[in-house]
C-alpha positions as CSV (number, residue, x, y, z in Angstrom):
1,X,139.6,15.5,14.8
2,X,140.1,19.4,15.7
3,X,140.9,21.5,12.5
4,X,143.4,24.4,12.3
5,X,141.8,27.7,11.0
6,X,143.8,30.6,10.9
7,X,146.4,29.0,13.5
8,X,144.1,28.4,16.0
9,X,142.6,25.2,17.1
10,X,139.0,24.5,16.7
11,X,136.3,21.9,16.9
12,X,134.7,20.9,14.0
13,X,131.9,23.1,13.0
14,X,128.9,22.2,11.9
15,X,125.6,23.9,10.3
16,X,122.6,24.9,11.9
17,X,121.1,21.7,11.1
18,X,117.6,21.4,12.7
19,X,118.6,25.0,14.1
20,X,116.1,27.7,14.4
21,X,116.0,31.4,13.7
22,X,119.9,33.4,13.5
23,X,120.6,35.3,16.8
24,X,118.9,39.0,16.5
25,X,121.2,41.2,14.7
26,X,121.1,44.8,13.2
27,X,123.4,44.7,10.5
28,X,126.1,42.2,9.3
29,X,127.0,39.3,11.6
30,X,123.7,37.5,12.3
31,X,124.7,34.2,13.4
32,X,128.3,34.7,14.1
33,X,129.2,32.3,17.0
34,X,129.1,33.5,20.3
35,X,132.3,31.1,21.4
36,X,135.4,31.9,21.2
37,X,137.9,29.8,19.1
38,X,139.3,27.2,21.0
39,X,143.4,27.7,21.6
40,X,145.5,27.1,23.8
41,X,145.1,30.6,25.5
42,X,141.3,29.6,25.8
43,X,142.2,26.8,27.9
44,X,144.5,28.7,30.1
45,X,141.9,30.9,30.3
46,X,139.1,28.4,31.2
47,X,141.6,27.1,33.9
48,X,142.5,30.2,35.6
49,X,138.6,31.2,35.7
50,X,138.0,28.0,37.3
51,X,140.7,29.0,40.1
52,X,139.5,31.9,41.0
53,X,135.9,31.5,40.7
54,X,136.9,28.6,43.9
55,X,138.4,31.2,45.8
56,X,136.4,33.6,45.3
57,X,133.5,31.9,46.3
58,X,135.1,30.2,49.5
59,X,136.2,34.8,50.0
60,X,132.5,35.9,49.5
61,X,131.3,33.3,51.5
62,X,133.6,33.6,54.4
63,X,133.5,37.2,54.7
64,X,129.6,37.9,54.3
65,X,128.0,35.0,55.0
66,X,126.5,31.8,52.8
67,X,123.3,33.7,51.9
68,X,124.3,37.2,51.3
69,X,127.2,35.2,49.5
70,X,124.8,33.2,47.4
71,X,122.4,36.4,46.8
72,X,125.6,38.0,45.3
73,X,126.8,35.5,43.5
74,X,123.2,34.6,42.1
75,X,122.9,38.2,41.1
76,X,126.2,38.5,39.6
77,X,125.5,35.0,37.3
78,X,122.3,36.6,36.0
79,X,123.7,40.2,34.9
80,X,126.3,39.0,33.1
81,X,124.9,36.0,31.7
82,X,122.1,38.8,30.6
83,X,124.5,40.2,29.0
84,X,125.9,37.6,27.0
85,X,122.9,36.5,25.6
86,X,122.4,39.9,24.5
87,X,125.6,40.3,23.1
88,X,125.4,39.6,19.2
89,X,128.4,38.1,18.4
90,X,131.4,36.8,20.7
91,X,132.7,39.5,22.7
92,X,135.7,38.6,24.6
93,X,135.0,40.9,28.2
94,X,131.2,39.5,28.0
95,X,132.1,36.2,27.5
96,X,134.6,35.3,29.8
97,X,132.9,37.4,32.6
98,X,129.6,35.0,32.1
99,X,132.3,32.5,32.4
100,X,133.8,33.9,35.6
101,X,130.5,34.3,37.5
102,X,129.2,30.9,36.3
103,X,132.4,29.6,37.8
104,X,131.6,31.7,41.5
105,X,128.0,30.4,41.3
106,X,128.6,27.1,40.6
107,X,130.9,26.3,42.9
108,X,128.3,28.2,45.9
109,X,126.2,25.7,43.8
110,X,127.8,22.6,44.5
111,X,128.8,23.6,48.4
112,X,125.3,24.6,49.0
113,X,124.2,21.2,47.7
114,X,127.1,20.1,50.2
115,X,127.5,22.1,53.5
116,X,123.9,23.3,54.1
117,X,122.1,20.0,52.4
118,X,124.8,17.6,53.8
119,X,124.8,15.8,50.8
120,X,127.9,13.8,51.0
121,X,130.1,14.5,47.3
122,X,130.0,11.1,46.2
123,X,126.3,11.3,46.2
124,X,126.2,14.8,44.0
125,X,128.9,13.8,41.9
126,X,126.8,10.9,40.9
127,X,124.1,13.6,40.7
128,X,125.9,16.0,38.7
129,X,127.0,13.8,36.2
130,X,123.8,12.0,35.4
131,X,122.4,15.8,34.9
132,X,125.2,16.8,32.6
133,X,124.4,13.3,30.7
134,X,120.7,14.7,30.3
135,X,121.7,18.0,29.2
136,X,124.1,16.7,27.0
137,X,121.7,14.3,24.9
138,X,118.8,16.7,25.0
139,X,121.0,19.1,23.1
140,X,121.8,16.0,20.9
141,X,118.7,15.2,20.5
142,X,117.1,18.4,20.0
143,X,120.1,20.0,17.5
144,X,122.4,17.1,16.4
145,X,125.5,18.8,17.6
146,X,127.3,19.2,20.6
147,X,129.8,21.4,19.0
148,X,130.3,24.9,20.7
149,X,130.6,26.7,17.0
150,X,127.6,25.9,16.3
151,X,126.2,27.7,19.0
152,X,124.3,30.5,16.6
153,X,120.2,30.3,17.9
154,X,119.0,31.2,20.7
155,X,118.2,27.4,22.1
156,X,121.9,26.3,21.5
157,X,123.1,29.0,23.2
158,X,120.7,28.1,26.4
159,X,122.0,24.6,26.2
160,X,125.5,25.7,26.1
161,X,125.2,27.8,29.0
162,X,123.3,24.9,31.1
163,X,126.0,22.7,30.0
164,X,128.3,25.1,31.1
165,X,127.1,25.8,34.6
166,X,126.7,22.0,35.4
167,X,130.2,21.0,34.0
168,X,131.8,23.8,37.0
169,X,129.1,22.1,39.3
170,X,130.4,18.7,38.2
171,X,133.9,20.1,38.7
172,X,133.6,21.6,42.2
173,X,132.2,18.3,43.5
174,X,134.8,16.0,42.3
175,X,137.7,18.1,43.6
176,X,136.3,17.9,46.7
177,X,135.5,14.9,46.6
178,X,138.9,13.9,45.8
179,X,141.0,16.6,48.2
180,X,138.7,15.9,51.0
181,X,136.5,12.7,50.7
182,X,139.5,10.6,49.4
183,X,142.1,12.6,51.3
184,X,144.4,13.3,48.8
185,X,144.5,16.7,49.4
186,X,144.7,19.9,47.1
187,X,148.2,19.6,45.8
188,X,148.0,16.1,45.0
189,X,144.5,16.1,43.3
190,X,145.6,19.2,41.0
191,X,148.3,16.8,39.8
192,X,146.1,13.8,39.6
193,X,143.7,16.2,36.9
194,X,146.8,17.7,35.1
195,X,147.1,13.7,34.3
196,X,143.7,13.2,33.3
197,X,143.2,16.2,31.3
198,X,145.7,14.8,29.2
199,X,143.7,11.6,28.2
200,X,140.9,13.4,26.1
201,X,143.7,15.6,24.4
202,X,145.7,12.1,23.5
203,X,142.8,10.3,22.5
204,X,141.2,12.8,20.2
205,X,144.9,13.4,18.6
206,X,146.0,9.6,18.3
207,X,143.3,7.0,18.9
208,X,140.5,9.0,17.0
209,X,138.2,9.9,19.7
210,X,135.7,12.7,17.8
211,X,137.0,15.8,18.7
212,X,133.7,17.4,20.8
213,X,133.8,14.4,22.9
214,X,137.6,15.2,23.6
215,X,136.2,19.0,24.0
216,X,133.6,18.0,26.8
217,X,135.7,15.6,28.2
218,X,139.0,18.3,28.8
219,X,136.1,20.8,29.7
220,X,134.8,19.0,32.8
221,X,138.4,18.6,34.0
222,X,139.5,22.2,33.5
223,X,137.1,22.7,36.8
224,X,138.4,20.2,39.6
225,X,142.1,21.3,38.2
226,X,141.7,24.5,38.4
227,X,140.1,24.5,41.5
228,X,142.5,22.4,43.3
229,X,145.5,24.0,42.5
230,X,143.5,27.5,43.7
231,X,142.6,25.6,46.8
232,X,146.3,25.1,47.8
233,X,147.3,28.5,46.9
234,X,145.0,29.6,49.9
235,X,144.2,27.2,52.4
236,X,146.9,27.0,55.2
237,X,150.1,25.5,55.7
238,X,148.7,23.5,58.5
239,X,145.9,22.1,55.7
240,X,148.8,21.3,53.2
241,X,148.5,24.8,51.4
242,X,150.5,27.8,50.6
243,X,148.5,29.7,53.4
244,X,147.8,32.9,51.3
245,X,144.1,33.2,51.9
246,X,141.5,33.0,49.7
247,X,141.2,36.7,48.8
248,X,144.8,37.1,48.1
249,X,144.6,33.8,46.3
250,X,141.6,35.2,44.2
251,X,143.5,38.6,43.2
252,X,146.3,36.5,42.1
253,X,144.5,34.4,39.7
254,X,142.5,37.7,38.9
255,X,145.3,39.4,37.6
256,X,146.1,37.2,34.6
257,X,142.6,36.7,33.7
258,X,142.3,40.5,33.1
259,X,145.5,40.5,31.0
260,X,145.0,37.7,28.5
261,X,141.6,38.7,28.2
262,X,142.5,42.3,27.5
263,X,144.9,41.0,25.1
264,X,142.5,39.0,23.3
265,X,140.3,41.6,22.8
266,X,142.7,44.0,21.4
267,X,144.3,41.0,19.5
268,X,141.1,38.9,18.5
269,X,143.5,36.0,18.4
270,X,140.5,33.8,19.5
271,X,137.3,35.8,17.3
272,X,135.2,33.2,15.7
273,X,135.3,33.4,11.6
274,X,133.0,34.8,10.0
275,X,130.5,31.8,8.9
276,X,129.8,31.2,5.8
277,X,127.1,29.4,3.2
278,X,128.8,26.1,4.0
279,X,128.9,26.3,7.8
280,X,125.3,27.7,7.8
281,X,124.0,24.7,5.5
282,X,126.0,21.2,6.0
283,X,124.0,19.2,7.9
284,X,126.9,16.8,9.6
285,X,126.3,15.5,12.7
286,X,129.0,15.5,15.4
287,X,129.3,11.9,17.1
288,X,129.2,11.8,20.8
């Protein structure tokens, strides 16, 4: 079950296990976590990145064309995911501007797979999910944790990040799939994944469910939510939108990610604790 530490929710943290050498540090703070502490502002967070990275992407794409899009975008992913893995210890502007550019990339990502490949989304849905499965149980297999505070070597972090990009892959696909394949449409499909996000949140509070499962689970559906509720915000009235536009749509979700991220780096309400002898040496293994 998630623990409280310090007021903040977290997911159980386990040692480095069958981990490998700390992160490269020069001074105090080798192997600190490069995650943030999971609360509820890292969640609203998560979903607002989601948003915008949707619109954003549909704006670049729109406006300078799929490839010098996808160049950008691809460029963008790289520097700041450089960045991050340079970064010693979790930094909150680093971090969540990895986060934001893996969102824009992996939603030109999954429409790429899409418009120019004419894969249908059922089929890369299918495909997403069976390559989020892999990466999933190689990490397993390799570290015997999914849990994100345990992300301290180099090789969990790479994992993370893989995870990461496929889950707003995953994500983008099944929105679609849902708005356009099944018809719903963006309003209605934002509600249906407000529902489900609910079910890993319920299950890992009262029927048990281990509380990284609930993490991954909440995770994937922080993308399709996010992005659907983005979707309506800009598409037009005509499409069952609000009919702001995408850019318009992608400064407003914009804006609030600068200010709670500004505010939790100047409040490090969600800076990882420091770890300690225990966290660096138990060897429990999260179930999955």
């Amino acid at each position: 079950m998630a623990q409280s530490t310090g007021g903040a929710t977290t997911l159980p943290t386990t040692g480095e296990g069958r981990g490998h050498e700390p992160l490269p540090h020069a001074g105090p703070g080798a192997g600190w976590s490069k995650v943030p502490q999971v609360t509820a502002l890292f969640w609203g967070v998560k979903v607002l990145t989601t948003g915008m990275g949707e619109t954003a992407s549909d704006y670049l794409g729109r406006t300078l064309g799929p490839i010098p899009a996808g160049c950008l975008g691809l460029a963008g992913f790289v520097l700041f995911l450089a960045l991050q893995f340079r970064a010693t210890r979790y930094r909150p502007w680093t971090y969540w501007s990895a986060i934001v550019m893996v969102s824009v990339f992996g939603t030109m990502a999954a429409d790429v797979v899409h418009v120019i490949a004419g894969i249908p989304y059922t089929v890369s849905a299918v495909a997403f999910t069976v390559a989020l499965a892999a990466l999933l149980t190689a990490w397993y297999r390799a570290e015997g944790t999914l849990s994100i505070h345990s992300v301290r070597t180099r090789r969990r972090e790479a994992f993370y990040w893989a995870t990461v990009l496929a889950t707003f892959a995953l994500g983008t696909a099944v929105g679609d799939l849902t708005a356009g394949t099944l018809h719903l449409g963006y309003l209605p499909s934002g509600i249906l994944f407000a529902a489900l996000i609910a079910v890993p949140a319920l299950s890992g509070r009262f029927l048990g469910l281990n509380a990284v499962a609930a993490f991954w689970g909440a995770y994937v559906l922080t993308r399709p939510l996010g992005a659907s509720f983005a979707d309506w915000m800009g598409v037009s009235t005509a499409h069952g939108g609000l009919g702001w536009g995408t850019g318009p749509a992608t400064l407003a979700l914009t804006v609030p990610i600068v200010l709670l991220v500004g505010y939790l780096a100047i409040s490090h309400k969600d800076t990882p604790a420091e770890p300690t002898e225990q966290t660096e040496q138990t060897g429990a293994r999260d179930l999955v």
